Coordinates of C-alpha atoms in Angstrom, one line a residue:
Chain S
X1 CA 19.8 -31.3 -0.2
X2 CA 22.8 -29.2 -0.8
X3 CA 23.3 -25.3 -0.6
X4 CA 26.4 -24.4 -1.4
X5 CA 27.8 -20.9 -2.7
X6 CA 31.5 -20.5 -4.7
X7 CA 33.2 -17.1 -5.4
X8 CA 30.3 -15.3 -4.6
X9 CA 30.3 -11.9 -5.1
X10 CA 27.5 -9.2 -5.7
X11 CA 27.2 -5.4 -5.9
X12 CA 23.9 -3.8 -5.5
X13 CA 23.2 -2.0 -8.8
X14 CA 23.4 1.7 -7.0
X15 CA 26.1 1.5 -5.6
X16 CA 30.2 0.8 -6.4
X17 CA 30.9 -1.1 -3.1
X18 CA 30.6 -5.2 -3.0
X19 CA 28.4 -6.6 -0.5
X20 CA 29.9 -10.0 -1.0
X21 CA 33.3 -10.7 -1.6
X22 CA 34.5 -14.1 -2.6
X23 CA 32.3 -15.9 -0.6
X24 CA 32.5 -20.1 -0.5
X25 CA 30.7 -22.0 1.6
X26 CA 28.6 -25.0 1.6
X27 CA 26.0 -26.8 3.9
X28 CA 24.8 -30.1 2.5
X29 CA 22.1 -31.5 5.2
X30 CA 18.6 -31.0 6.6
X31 CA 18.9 -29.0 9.9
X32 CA 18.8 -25.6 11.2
X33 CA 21.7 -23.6 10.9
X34 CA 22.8 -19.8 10.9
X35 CA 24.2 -16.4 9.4
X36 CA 26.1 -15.1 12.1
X37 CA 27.6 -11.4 11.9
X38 CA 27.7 -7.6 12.9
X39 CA 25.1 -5.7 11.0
X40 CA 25.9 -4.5 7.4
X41 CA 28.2 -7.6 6.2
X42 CA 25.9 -8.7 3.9
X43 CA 23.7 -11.6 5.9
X44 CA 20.2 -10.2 4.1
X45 CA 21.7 -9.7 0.9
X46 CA 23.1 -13.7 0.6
X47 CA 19.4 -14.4 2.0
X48 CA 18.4 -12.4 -0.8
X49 CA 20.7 -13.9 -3.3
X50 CA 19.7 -17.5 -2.0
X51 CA 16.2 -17.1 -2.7
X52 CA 16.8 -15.4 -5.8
X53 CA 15.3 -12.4 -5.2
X54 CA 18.4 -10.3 -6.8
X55 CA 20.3 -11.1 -9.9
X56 CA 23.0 -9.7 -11.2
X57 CA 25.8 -11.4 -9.2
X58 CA 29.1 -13.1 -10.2
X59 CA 29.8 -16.7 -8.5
X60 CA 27.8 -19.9 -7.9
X61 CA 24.8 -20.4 -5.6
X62 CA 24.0 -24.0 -5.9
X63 CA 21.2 -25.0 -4.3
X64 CA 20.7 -29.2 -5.6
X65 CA 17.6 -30.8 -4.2
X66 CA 16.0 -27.7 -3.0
X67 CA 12.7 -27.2 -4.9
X68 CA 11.1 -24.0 -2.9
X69 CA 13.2 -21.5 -1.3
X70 CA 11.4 -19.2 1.0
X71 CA 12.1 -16.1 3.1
X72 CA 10.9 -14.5 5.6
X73 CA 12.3 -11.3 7.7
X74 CA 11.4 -9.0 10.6
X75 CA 9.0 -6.3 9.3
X76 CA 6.5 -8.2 7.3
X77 CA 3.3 -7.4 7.2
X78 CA 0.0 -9.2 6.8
X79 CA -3.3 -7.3 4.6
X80 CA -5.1 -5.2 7.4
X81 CA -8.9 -6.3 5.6
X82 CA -9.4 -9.2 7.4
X83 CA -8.4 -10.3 10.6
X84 CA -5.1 -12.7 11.3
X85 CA -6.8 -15.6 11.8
X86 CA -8.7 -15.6 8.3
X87 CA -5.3 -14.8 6.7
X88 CA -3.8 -18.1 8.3
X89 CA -6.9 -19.8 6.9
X90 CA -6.7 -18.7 3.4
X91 CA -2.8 -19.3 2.8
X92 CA -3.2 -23.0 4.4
X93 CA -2.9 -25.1 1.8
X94 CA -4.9 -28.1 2.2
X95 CA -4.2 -31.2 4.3
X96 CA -2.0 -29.0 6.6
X97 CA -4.6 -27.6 9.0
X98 CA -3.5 -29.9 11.7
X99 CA -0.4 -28.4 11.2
X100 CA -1.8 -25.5 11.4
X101 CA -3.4 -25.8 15.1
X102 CA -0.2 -27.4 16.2
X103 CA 1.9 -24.2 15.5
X104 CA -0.7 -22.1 16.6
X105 CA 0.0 -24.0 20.2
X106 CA 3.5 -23.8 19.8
X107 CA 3.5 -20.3 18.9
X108 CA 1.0 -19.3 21.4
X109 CA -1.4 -17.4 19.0
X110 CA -4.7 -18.7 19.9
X111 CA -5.9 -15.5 21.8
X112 CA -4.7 -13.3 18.5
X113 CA -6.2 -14.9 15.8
X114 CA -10.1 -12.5 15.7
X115 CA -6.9 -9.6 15.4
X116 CA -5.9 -7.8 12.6
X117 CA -2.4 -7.6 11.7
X118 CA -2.2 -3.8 13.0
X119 CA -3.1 -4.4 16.4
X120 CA -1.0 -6.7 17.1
X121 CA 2.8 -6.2 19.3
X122 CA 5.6 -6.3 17.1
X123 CA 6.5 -10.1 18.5
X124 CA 3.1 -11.4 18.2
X125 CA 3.1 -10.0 14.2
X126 CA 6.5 -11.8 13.5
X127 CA 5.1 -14.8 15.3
X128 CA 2.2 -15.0 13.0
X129 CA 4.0 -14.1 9.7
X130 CA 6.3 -16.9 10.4
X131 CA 3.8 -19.7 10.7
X132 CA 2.4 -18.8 7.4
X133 CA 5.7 -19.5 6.1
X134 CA 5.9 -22.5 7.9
X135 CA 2.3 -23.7 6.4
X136 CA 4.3 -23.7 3.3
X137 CA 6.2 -26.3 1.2
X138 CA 9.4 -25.5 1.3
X139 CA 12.9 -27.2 1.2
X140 CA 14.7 -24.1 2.6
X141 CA 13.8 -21.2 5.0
X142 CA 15.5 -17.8 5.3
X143 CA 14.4 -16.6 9.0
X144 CA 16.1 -13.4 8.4
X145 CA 15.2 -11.9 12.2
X146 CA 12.0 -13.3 11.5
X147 CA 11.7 -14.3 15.8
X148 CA 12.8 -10.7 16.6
X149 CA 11.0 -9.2 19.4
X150 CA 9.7 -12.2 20.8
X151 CA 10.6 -13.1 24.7
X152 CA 13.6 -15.5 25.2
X153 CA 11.7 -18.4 26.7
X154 CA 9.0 -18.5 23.9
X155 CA 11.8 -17.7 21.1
X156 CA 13.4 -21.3 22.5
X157 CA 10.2 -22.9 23.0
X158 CA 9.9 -22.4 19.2
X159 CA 12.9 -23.2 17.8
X160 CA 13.0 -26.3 19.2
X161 CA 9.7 -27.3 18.1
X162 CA 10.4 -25.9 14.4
X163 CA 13.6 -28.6 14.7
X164 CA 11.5 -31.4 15.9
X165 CA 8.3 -30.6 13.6
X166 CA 10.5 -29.9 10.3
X167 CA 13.5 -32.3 10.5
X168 CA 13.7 -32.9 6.9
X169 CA 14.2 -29.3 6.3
X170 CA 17.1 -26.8 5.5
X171 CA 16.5 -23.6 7.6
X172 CA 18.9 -20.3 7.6
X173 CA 18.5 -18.4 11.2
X174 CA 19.4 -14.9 10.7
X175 CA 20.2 -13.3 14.1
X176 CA 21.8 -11.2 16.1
X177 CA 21.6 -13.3 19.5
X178 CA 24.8 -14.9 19.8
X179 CA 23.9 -17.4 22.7
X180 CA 20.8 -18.3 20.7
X181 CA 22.6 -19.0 17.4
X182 CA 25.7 -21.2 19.2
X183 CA 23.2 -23.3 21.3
X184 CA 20.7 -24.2 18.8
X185 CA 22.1 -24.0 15.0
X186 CA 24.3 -26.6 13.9
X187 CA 26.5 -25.1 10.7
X188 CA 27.1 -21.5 11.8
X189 CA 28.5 -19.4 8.7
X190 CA 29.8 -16.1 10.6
X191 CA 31.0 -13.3 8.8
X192 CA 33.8 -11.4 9.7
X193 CA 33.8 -7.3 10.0
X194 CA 34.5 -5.9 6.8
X195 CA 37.7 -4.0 8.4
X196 CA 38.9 -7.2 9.8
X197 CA 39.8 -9.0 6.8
X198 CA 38.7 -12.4 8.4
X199 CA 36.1 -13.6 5.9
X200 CA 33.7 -16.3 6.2
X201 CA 34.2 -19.3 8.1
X202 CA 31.7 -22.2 8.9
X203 CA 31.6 -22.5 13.1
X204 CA 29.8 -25.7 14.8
X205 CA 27.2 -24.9 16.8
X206 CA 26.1 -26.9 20.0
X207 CA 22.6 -27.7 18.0
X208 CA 20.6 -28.4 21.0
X209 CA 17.5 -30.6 20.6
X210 CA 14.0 -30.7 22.7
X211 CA 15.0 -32.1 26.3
X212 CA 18.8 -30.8 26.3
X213 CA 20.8 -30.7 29.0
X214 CA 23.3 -27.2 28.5
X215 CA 27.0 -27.5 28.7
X216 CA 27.9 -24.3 29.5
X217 CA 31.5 -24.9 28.7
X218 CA 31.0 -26.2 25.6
X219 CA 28.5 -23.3 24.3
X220 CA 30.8 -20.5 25.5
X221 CA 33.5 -22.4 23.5
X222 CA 31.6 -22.0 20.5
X223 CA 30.8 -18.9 21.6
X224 CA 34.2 -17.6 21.6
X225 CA 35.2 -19.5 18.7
X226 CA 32.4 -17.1 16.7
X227 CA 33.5 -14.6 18.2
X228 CA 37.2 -15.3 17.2
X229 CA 36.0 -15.4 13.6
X230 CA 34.2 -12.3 13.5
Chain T
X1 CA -17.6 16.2 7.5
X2 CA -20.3 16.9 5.5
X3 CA -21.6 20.0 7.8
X4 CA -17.9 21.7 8.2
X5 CA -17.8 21.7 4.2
X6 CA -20.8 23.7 4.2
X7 CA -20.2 25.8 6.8
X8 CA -16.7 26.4 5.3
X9 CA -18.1 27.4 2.0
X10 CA -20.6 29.9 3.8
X11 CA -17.8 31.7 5.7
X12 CA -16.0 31.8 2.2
X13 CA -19.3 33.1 0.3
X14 CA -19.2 35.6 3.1
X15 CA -16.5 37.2 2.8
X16 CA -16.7 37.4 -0.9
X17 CA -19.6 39.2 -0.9
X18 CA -19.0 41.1 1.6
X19 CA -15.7 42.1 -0.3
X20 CA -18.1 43.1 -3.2
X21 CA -19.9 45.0 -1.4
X22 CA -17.6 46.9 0.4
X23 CA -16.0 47.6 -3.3
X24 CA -19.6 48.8 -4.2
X25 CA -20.0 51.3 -0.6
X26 CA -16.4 52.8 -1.2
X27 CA -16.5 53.6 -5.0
X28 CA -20.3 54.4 -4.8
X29 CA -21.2 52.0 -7.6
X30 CA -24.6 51.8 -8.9
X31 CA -26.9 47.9 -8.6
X32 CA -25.9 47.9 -12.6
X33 CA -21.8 47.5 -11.5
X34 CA -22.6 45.7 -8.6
X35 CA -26.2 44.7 -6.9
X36 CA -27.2 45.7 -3.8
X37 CA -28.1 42.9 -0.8
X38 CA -31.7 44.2 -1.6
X39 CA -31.6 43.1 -5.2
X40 CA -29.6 40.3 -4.6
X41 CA -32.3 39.1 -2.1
X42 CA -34.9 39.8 -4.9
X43 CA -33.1 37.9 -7.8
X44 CA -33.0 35.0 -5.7
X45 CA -36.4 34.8 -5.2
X46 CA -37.1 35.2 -8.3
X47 CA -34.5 32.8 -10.0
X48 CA -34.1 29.9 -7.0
X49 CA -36.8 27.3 -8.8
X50 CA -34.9 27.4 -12.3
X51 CA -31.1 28.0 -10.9
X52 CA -31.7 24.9 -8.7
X53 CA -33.0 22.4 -11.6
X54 CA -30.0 24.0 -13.5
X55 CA -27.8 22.8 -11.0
X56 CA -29.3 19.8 -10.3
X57 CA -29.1 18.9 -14.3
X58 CA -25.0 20.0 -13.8
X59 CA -25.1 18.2 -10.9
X60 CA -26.1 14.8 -12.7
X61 CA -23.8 15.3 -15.3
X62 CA -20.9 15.8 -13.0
X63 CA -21.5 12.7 -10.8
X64 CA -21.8 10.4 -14.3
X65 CA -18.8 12.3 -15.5
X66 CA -16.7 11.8 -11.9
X67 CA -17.9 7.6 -12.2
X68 CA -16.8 7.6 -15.7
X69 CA -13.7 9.1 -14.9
X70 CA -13.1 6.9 -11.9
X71 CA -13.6 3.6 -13.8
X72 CA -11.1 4.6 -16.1
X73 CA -9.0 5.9 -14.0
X74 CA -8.9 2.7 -12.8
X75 CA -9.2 0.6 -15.4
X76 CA -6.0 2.4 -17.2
X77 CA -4.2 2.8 -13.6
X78 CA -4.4 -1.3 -13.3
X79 CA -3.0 -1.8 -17.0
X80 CA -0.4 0.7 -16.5
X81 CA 0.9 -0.4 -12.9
X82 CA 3.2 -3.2 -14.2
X83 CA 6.7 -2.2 -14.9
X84 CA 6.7 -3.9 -18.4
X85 CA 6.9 -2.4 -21.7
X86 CA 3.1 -1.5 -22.1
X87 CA 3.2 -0.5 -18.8
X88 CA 5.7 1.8 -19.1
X89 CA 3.8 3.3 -22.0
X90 CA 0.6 3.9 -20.5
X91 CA 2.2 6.2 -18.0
X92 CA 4.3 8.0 -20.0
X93 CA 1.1 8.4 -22.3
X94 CA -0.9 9.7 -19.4
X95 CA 1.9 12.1 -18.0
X96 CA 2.2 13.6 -21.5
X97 CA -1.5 13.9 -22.3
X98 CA -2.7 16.0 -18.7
X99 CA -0.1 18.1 -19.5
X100 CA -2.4 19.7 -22.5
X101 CA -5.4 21.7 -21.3
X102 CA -8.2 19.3 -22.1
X103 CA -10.8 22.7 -22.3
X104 CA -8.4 23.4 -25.3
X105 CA -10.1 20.5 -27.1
X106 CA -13.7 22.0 -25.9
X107 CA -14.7 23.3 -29.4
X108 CA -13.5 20.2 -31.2
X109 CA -15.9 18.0 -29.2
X110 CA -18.7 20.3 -29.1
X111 CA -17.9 20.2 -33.3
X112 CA -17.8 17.2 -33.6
X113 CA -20.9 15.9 -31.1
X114 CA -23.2 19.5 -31.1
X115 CA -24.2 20.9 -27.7
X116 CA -26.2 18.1 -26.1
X117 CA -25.5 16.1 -23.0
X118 CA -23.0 13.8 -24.5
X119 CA -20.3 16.9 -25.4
X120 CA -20.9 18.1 -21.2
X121 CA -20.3 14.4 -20.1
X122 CA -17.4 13.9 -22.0
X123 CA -15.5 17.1 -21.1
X124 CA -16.5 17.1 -17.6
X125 CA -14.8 13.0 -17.4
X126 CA -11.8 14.2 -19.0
X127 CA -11.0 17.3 -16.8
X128 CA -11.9 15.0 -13.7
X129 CA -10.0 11.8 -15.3
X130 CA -6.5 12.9 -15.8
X131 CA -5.7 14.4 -12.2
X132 CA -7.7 11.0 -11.0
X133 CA -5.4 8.7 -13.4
X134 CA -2.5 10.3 -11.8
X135 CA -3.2 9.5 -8.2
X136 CA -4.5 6.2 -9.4
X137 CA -1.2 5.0 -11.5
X138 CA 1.1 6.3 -8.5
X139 CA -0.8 4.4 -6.2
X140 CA -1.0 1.3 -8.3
X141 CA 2.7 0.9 -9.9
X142 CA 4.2 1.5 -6.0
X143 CA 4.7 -2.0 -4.6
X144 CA 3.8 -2.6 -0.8
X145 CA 7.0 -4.8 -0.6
X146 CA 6.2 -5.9 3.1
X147 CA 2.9 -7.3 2.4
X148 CA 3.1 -8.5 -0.9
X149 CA 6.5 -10.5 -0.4
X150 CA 4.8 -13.7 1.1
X151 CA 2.2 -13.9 -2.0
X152 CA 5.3 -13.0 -4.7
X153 CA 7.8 -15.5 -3.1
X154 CA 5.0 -18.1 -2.5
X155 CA 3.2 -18.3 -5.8
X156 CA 0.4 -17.1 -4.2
X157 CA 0.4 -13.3 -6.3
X158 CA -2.3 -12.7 -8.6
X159 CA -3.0 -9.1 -9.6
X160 CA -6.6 -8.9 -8.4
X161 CA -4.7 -9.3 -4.8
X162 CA -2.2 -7.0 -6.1
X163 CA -4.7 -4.4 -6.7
X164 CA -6.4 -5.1 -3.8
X165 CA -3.3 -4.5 -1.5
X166 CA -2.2 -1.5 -2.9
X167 CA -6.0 0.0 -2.8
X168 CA -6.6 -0.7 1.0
X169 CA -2.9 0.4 1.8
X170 CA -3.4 4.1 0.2
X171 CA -7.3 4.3 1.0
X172 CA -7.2 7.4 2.7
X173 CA -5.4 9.1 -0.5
X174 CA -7.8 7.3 -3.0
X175 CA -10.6 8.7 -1.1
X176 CA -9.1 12.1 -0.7
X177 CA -8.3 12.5 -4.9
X178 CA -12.2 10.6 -5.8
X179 CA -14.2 13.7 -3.2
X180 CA -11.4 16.4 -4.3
X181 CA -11.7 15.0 -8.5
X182 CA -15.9 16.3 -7.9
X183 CA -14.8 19.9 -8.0
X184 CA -13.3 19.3 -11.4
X185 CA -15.7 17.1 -12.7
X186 CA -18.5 20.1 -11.7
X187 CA -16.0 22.9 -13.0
X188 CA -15.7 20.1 -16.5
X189 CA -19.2 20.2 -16.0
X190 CA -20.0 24.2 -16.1
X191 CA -17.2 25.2 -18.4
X192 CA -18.8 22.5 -20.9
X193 CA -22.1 24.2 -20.2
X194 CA -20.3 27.7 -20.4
X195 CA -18.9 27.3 -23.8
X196 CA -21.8 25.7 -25.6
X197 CA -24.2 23.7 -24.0
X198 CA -28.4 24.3 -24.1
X199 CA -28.5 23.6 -20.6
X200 CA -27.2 23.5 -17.2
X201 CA -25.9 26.0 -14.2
X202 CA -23.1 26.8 -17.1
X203 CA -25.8 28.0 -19.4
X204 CA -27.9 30.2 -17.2
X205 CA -24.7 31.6 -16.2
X206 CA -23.8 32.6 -19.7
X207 CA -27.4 34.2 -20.2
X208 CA -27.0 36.1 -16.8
X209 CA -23.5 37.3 -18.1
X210 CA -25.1 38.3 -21.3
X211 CA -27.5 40.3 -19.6
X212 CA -24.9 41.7 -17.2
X213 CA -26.8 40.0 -14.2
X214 CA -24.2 39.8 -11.9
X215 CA -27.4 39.4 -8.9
X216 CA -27.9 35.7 -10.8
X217 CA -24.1 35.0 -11.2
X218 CA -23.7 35.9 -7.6
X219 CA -26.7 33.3 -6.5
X220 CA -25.5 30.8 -9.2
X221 CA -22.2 30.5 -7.7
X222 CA -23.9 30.5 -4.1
X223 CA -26.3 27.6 -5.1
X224 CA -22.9 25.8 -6.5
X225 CA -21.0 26.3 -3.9
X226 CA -23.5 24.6 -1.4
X227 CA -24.1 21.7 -4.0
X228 CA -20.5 21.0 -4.7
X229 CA -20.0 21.2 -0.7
X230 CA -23.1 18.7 -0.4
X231 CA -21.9 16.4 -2.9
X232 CA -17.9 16.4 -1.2
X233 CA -19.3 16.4 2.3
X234 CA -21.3 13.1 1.2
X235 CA -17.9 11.3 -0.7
X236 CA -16.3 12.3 2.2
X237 CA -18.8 10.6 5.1
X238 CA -18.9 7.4 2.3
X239 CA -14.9 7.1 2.1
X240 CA -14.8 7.5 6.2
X241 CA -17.3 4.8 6.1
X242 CA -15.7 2.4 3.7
X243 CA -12.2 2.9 5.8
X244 CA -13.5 2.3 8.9
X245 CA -15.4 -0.6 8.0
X246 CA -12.7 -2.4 5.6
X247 CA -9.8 -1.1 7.9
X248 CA -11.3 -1.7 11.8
X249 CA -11.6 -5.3 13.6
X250 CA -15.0 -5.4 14.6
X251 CA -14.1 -7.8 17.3
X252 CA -11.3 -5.2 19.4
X253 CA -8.1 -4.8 20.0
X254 CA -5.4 -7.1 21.5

């Protein structure tokens, strides 16, 4: 499992500015790891780019031993017809509904499911949309501010259960919570401000497990370190 | 719903004849020009049994001409979403064809099929189907990118779904353009019946005109107006109904 990215650079087709300038960078095991950055560098679009939703760029995107690339982002919405729970039902694909229950504990959704979509608080609907993903076979997922709007405690509680439950996986945490991303992503690729001239650079995060014990200096190291490179 | 289109169309009558009227007081026409409320009241006694089967024919007409129209609106809205070649076509196709007035092409068909209830069926469709197929296409060929992502990016797409989604997500407009496309399907319906048809609201219009009968016209349009409000105000109810009952969790809010 290998994604790695040389000389990227990509231009969206309206417009005469480059998104992505001569971007290398390369992350070659299983884990969960991060796009660090201010908004409007160009996180989404390499998500985009990734998951080949967008053509039309110049570089390499080499994503070796990654069958299914999936992503997911903040604003999704699920078909108002039918209520959430029905929705989960249809788009689990078989052999995976204890899966299902389990990240229906972990993502504390039980008391949601008879809901549809629209009724929901904007956390609860990005909780949901992500365990669909989740119920899906994939090699690598884009969480592009996919836990946004959900409390602190929970948003841990989950990401350490989505490192224990999916191991074996490649996941790309998009986010804008600095603390969050040095404590529990292990490759960090922050980018700088555009105005800065500082570029990418690949940042290791603390990549705390279930049952950690913080070290505070160590995460406000890293801390500073991404914020050094931005 | 369906009582505030009535009552709307009353106030609306209203003031039309009253205008009329008032025309009629101030220029001291005779009931020849313009019929008094006493001869008015006296034509519609005398005309309600056979105006109301008229209508009631036009009226059948226009609601087959409206579900014609409406499955083909769809049926050419769902070919024609897809960005691709054909795609592209149909909509360009469809744009150019509304643009020519399909009464225009009145004569041909009456021509080609006679007078009969084929030649009002078909004209009334094709005024109601164009404006209809526009709505439809729109609606159809705009992706609901935050919905349909997961099914695209997941394999799990297929264009029933597709359809599906888009339908539900612009309900309220596809109910609005189906209870608004009656009022051109009717007017299809009359002008058909106007031009050359043996039967219909249309027709008995033409004879009243004929026989400068502006009394008939006058209860005609009246009897008309409070179908055509009938029929709407029903559509209406329905496409409340269908939204609340496709869009609405049945077991409450969170």
């Amino acid at each position: 499992m290998r994604l790695e990215c040389n000389n990227l650079n990509f231009t969206y087709p309206d417009s005469d500015v480059p998104v992505i300038k001569s971007l290398s960078f390369s992350m070659e095991t299983p884990g969960f790891n991060a796009v660090f950055g201010p908004s409007g560098v160009g996180k989404t679009s390499l998500a985009r780019l990734i998951a080949k939703m967008e053509s039309n760029f110049k570089g390499n995107i080499d994503t070796r031993g990654m069958d299914t690339i999936l992503y997911s982002y903040n604003l999704e919405r699920l078909p108002g017809w039918s209520s959430t729970g029905n929705h989960l039902d249809r788009v689990t694909p078989e052999g995976k509904q204890p899966l299902k229950d389990r990240l229906i504990d972990i993502f504390e959704l039980k008391n949601i499911l008879p809901a549809r979509f629209s009724k929901l608080s904007m956390g609860q609907q990005n909780r949901i949309n992500l365990v669909r993903y989740l119920l899906q076979d994939f090699s690598l997922l884009i969480m592009d501010e996919s836990l946004a709007n959900v409390d602190e405690k929970l948003r841990e509680s989950i990401i350490l259960s989505i490192k224990n439950l999916f191991a074996d996986k490649m996941f790309l945490y998009i986010s804008h919570n600095l603390m969050e991303v040095s404590g529990f992503c292990r490759d960090i690729l922050v980018f700088g401000k555009p105005s800065g001239n500082k570029g990418c650079s690949i940042i290791q995060g603390r990549d705390y497990k279930k049952g950690y014990q913080p070290d505070k200096e160590a995460l406000d190291r890293t801390m500073l370190e991404i914020m050094n490179a931005i | 719903m369906l009582f505030r289109r009535i009552y709307q169309f009353l106030i609306v009558y209203s003031i039309g004849l009253l205008f009329l009227l008032l025309i009629k007081s101030v220029l001291s026409l005779s009931d020849y020009v313009i019929p008094g409320v006493g001869l008015i009241i006296e034509t519609f006694h005398n005309v309600f049994d056979t105006y109301f089967f008229d209508v009631m024919n036009t009226m059948s007409v226009t609601v087959l001409g409206q579900c014609v129209s409406i499955a083909m609106a769809f049926g050419v809205g769902i070919a024609g979403r897809r960005s691709s070649w054909m795609g592209s076509f149909i909509k360009v196709t469809a744009y150019n064809i509304q643009a020519y007035p399909i009464v225009a092409l009145a004569p041909i068909i009456f021509i080609l099929l006679g007078d009969g209830f084929l030649s009002r069926l078909l004209i009334a469709s094709m005024i109601c189907y164009f404006p209809l197929l526009l709505s439809v296409l729109g609606i159809m060929a705009t992706p609901v990118v935050d919905i349909e992502h997961f099914y695209i990016i997941t394999g799990r797409m297929r264009w029933q779904l597709e359809v599906k989604i888009r339908a539900f997500e612009n309900l309220s407009k596809l109910t609005t353009v189906i209870s608004g496309s009656a009022t051109l399907a009717m007017a299809g319906t009359i002008v058909a019946e106007f031009i050359a048809a043996n039967a219909g609201i249309g027709y008995s219009i033409r004879i009243a005109l004929y026989q400068s009968n502006l009394a008939g016209i006058l209860i005609a349009l009246f009897m008309i107006g409070i179908v055509i409000s009938i029929y709407q105000g029903c559509l209406e109810t329905l496409g409340e109904q269908i939204k609340t009952r496709w869009s609405v969790s049945k077991r409450g809010n969170i």
